[in-house]
mmCIF file of C-alpha atoms and ligand atoms in Angstrom:
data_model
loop_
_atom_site.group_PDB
_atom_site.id
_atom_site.type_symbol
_atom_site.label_atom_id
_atom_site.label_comp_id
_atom_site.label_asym_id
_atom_site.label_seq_id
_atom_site.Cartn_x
_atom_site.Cartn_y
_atom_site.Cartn_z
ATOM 1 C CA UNK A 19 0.000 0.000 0.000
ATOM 2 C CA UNK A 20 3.067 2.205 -0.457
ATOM 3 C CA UNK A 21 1.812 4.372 -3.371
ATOM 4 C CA UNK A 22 -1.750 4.651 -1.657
ATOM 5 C CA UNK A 23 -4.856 2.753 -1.099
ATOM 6 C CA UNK A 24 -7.269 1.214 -3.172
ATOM 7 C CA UNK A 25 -10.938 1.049 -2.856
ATOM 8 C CA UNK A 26 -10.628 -2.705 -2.051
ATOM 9 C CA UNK A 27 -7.503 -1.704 0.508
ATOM 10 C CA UNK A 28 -10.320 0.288 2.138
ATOM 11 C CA UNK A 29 -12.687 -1.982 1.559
ATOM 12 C CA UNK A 30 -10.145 -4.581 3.535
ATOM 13 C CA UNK A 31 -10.104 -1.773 6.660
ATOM 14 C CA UNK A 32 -13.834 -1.045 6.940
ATOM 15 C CA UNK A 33 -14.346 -5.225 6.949
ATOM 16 C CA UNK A 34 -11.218 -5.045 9.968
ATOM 17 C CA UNK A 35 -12.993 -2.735 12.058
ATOM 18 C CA UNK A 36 -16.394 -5.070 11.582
ATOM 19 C CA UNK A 37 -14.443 -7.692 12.583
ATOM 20 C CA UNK A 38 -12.851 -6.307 15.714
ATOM 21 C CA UNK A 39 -16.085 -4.863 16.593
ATOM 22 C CA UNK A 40 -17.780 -8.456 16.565
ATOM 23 C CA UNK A 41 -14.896 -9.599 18.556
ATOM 24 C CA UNK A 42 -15.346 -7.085 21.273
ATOM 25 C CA UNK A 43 -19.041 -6.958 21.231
ATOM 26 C CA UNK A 44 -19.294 -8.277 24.811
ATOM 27 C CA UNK A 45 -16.853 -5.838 26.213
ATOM 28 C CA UNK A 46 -17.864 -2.548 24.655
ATOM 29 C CA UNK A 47 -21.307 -4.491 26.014
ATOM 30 C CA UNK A 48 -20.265 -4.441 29.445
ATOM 31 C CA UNK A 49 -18.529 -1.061 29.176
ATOM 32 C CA UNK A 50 -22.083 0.503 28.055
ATOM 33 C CA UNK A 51 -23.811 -1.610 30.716
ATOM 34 C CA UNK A 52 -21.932 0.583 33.404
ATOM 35 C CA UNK A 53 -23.279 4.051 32.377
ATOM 36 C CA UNK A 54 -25.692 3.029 29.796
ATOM 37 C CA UNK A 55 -28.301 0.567 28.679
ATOM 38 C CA UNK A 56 -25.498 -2.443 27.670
ATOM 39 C CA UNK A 57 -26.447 -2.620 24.189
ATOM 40 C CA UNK A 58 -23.346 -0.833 22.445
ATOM 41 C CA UNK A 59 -21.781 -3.815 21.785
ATOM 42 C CA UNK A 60 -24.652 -5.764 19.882
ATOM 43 C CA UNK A 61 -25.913 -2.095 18.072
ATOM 44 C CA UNK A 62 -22.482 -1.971 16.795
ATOM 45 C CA UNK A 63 -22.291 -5.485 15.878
ATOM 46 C CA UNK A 64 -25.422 -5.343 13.825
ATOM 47 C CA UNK A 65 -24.698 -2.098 12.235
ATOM 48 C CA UNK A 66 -21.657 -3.606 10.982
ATOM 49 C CA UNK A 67 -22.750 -6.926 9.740
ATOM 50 C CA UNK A 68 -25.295 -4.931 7.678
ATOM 51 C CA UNK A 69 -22.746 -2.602 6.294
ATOM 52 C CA UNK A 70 -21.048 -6.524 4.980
ATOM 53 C CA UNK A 71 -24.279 -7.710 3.676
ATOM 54 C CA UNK A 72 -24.718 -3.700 1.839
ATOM 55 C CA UNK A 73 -21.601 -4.268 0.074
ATOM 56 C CA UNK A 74 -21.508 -7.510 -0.791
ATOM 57 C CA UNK A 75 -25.455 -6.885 -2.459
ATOM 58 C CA UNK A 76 -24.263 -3.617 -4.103
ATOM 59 C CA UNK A 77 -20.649 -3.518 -4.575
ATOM 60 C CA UNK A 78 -19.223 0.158 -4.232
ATOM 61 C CA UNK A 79 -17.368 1.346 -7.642
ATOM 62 C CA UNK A 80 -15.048 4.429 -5.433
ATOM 63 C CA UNK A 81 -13.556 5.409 -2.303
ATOM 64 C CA UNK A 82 -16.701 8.285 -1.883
ATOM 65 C CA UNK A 83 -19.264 5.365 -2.516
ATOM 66 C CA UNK A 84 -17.734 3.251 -0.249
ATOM 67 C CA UNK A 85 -18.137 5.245 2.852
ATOM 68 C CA UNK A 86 -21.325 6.757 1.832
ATOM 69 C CA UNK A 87 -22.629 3.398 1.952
ATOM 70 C CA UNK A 88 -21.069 2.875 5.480
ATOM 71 C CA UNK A 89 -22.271 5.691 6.816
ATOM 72 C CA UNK A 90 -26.221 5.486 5.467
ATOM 73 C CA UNK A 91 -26.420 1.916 6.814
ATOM 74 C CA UNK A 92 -25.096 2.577 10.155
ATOM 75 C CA UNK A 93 -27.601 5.554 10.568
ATOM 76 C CA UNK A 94 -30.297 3.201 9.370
ATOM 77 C CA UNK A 95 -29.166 -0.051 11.198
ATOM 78 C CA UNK A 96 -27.399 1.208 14.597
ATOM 79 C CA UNK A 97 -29.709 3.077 17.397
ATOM 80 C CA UNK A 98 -29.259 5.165 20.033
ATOM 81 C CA UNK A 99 -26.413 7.861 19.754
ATOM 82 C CA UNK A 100 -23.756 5.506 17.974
ATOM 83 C CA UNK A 101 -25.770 5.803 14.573
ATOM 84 C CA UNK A 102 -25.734 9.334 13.937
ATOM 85 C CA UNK A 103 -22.133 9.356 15.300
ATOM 86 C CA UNK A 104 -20.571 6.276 13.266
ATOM 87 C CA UNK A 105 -22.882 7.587 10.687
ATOM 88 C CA UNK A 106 -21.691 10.915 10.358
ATOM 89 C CA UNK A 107 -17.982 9.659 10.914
ATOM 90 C CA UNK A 108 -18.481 7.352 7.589
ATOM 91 C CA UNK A 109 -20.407 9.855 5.701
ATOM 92 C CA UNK A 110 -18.085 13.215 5.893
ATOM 93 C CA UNK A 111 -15.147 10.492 5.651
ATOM 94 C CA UNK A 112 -16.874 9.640 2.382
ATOM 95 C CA UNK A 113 -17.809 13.512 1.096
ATOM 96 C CA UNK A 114 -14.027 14.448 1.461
ATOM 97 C CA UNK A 115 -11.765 11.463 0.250
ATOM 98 C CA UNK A 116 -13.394 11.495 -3.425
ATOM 99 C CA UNK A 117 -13.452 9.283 -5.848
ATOM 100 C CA UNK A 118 -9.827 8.922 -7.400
ATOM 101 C CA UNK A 119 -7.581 5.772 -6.776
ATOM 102 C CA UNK A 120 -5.303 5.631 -5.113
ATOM 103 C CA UNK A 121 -5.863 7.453 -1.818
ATOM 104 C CA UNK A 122 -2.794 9.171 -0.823
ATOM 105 C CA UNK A 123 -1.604 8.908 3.015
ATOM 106 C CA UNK A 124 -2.700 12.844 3.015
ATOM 107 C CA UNK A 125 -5.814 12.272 0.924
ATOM 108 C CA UNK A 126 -6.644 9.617 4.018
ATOM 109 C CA UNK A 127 -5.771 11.877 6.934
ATOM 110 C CA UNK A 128 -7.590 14.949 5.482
ATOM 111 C CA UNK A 129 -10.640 12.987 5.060
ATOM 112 C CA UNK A 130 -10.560 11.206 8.358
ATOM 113 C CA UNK A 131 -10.243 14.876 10.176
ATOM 114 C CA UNK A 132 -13.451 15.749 7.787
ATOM 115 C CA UNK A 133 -15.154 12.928 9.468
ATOM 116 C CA UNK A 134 -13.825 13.811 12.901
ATOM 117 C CA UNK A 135 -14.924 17.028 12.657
ATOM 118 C CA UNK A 136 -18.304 15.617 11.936
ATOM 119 C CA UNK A 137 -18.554 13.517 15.177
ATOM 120 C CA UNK A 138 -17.507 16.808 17.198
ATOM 121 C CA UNK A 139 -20.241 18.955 15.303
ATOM 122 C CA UNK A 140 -22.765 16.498 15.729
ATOM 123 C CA UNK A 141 -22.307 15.368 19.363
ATOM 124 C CA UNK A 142 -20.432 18.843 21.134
ATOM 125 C CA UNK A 143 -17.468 16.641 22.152
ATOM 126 C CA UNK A 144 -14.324 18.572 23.662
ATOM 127 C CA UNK A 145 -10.910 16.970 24.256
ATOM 128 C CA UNK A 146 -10.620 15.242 27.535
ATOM 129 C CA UNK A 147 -14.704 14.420 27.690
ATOM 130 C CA UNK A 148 -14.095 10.701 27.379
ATOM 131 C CA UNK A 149 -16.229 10.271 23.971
ATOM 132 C CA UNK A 150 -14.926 8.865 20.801
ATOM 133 C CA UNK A 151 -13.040 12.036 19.600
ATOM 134 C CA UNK A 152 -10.135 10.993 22.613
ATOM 135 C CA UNK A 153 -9.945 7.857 21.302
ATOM 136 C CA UNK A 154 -9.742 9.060 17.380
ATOM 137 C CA UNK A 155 -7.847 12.857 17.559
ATOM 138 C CA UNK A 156 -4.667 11.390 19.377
ATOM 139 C CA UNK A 157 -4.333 8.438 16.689
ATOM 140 C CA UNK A 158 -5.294 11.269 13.656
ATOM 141 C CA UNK A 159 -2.909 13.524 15.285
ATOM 142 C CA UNK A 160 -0.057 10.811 15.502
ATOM 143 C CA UNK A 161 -1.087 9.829 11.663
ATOM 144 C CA UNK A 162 -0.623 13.548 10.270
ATOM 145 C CA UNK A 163 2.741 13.902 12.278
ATOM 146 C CA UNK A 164 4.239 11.033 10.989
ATOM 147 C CA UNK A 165 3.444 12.143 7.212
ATOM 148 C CA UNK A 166 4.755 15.598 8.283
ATOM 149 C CA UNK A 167 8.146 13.577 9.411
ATOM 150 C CA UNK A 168 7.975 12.461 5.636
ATOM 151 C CA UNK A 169 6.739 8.811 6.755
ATOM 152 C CA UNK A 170 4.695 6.373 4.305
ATOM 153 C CA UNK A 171 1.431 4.813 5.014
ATOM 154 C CA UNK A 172 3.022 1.508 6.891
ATOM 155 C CA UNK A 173 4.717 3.958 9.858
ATOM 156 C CA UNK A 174 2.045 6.450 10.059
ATOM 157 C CA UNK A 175 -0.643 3.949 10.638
ATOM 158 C CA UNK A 176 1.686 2.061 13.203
ATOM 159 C CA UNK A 177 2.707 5.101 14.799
ATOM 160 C CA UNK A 178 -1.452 6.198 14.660
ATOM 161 C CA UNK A 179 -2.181 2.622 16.672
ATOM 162 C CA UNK A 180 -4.349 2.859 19.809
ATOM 163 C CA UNK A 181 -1.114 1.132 22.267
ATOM 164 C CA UNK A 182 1.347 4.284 20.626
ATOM 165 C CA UNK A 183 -1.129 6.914 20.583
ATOM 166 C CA UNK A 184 -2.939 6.765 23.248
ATOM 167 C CA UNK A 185 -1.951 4.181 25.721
ATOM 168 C CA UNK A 186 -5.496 2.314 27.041
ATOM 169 C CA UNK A 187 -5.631 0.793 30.130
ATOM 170 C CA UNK A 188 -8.362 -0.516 32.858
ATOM 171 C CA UNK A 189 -7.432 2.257 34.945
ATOM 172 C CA UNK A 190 -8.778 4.520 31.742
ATOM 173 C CA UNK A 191 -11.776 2.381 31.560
ATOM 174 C CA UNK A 192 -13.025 3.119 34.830
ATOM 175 C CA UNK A 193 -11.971 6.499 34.675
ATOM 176 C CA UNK A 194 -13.794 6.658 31.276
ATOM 177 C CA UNK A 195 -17.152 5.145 33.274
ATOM 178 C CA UNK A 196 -16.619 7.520 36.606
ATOM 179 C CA UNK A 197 -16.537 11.333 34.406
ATOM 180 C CA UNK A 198 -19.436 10.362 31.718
ATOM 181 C CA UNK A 199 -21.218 9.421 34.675
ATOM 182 C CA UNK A 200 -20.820 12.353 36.358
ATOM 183 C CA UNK A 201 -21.472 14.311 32.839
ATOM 184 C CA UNK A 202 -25.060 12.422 33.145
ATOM 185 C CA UNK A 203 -25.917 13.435 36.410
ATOM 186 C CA UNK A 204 -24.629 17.207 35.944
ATOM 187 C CA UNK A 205 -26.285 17.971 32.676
ATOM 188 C CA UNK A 206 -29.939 16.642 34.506
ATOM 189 C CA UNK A 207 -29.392 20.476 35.795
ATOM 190 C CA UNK A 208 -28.443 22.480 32.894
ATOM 191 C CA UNK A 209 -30.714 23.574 29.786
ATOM 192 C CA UNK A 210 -30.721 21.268 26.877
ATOM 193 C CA UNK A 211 -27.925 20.938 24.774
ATOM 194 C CA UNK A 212 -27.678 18.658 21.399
ATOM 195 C CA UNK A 213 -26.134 16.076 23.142
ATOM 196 C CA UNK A 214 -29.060 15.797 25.512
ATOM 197 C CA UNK A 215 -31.541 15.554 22.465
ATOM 198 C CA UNK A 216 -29.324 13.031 21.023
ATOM 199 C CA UNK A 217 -30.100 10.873 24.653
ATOM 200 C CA UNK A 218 -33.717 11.918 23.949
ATOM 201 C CA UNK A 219 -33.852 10.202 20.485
ATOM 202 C CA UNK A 220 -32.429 7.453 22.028
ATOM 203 C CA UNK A 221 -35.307 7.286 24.615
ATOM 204 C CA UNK A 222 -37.916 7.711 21.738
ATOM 205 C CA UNK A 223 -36.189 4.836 19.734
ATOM 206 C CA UNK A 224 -36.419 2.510 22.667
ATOM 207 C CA UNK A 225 -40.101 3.408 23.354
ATOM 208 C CA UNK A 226 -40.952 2.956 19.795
ATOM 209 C CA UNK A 227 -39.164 -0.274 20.041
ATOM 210 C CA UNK A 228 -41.673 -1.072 22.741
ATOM 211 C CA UNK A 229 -44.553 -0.198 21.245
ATOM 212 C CA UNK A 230 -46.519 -2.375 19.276
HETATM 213 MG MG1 MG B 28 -26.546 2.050 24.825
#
């Protein structure tokens, strides 16, 4: 993947990430089940396994198609807060990395801080909040300094992975379920924000769930 990657290299990454998701369904499961309603695991698993069956029934032709296709099946498949958020991840990913093969290292990076920048307009994250976006900006970050260092695709995504860029430990985890829970029992006093409408839609997806 020296000189860039193919649709089918991306192709090959969005499959990875189902994969790793379906591996660590029970644990992101049990990490939702301390703040949440434990069903982040098996929404994400879903999501995903629909995004497989969408491409293998319609077969994207470009990079932009690709993720466009990611994106509109995890808003329609995945409920809760993680659709609109993996949605819009996948979707401005998709608007900004085109349709020309191959996708440059650059090309990548600019499109994965389009999508980034999506998750943070759509769900008011800040850095330090314990969302996504502190998982995602210290791996992006890593990725664009090592093509400012004048590395290739093969460093830049090791240097970008989770152990080098941001170290993850059970410590974090807790720490991780202690502020968001906090978060959820301080914003019960302040006005409504977007994030708080996001929890909303959540609440009306589960009681339309519920009703027959
Ligand atoms: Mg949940």
């Amino acid at each position: 993947m020296s000189d860039g990657a193919t649709r089918t290299d991306l192709e090959q990454w969005v499959r990875a990430f189902a994969q790793q998701v379906e591996d660590n369904k029970d644990l992101l499961t049990e990490l939702d089940a301390a703040i949440g309603d434990a069903d982040h695991g098996a929404n994400m698993d879903r999501g995903l396994k629909a995004v497989l069956v969408a491409l293998e029934q319609d077969p994207p032709a470009t990079p932009a198609t690709l993720f466009n296709k990611v994106g509109l099946t995890l808003v329609s498949t995945v409920g809760g807060a993680s659709g609109p958020l993996y949605g819009t991840l996948f979707l401005r990913f998709g608007g900004a990395i085109g349709d020309e093969e191959p996708v440059s290292p650059a090309r990548f990076a600019a499109a994965l801080r389009a999508g980034l920048d999506g998750v943070v307009a759509r769900g008011k994250a800040e850095p330090g909040d314990k969302t996504m976006y502190d998982a995602l900006a210290p791996a992006l970050d890593a990725f664009d300094a090592a093509l400012s260092d004048g590395a290739g695709w093969d460093v830049a995504l090791q240097r970008a992975s989770p152990a080098k860029a941001a170290p993850a430990t059970s410590a974090n985890a807790a720490s991780v379920t202690r502020t968001r829970a906090r978060r959820v029992q301080h914003s019960s006093s302040r006005p409504p924000t977007p994030r708080c409408a996001t929890a909303r839609n959540h609440r009306l997806d589960r009681i339309r769930e519920a009703t027959p």
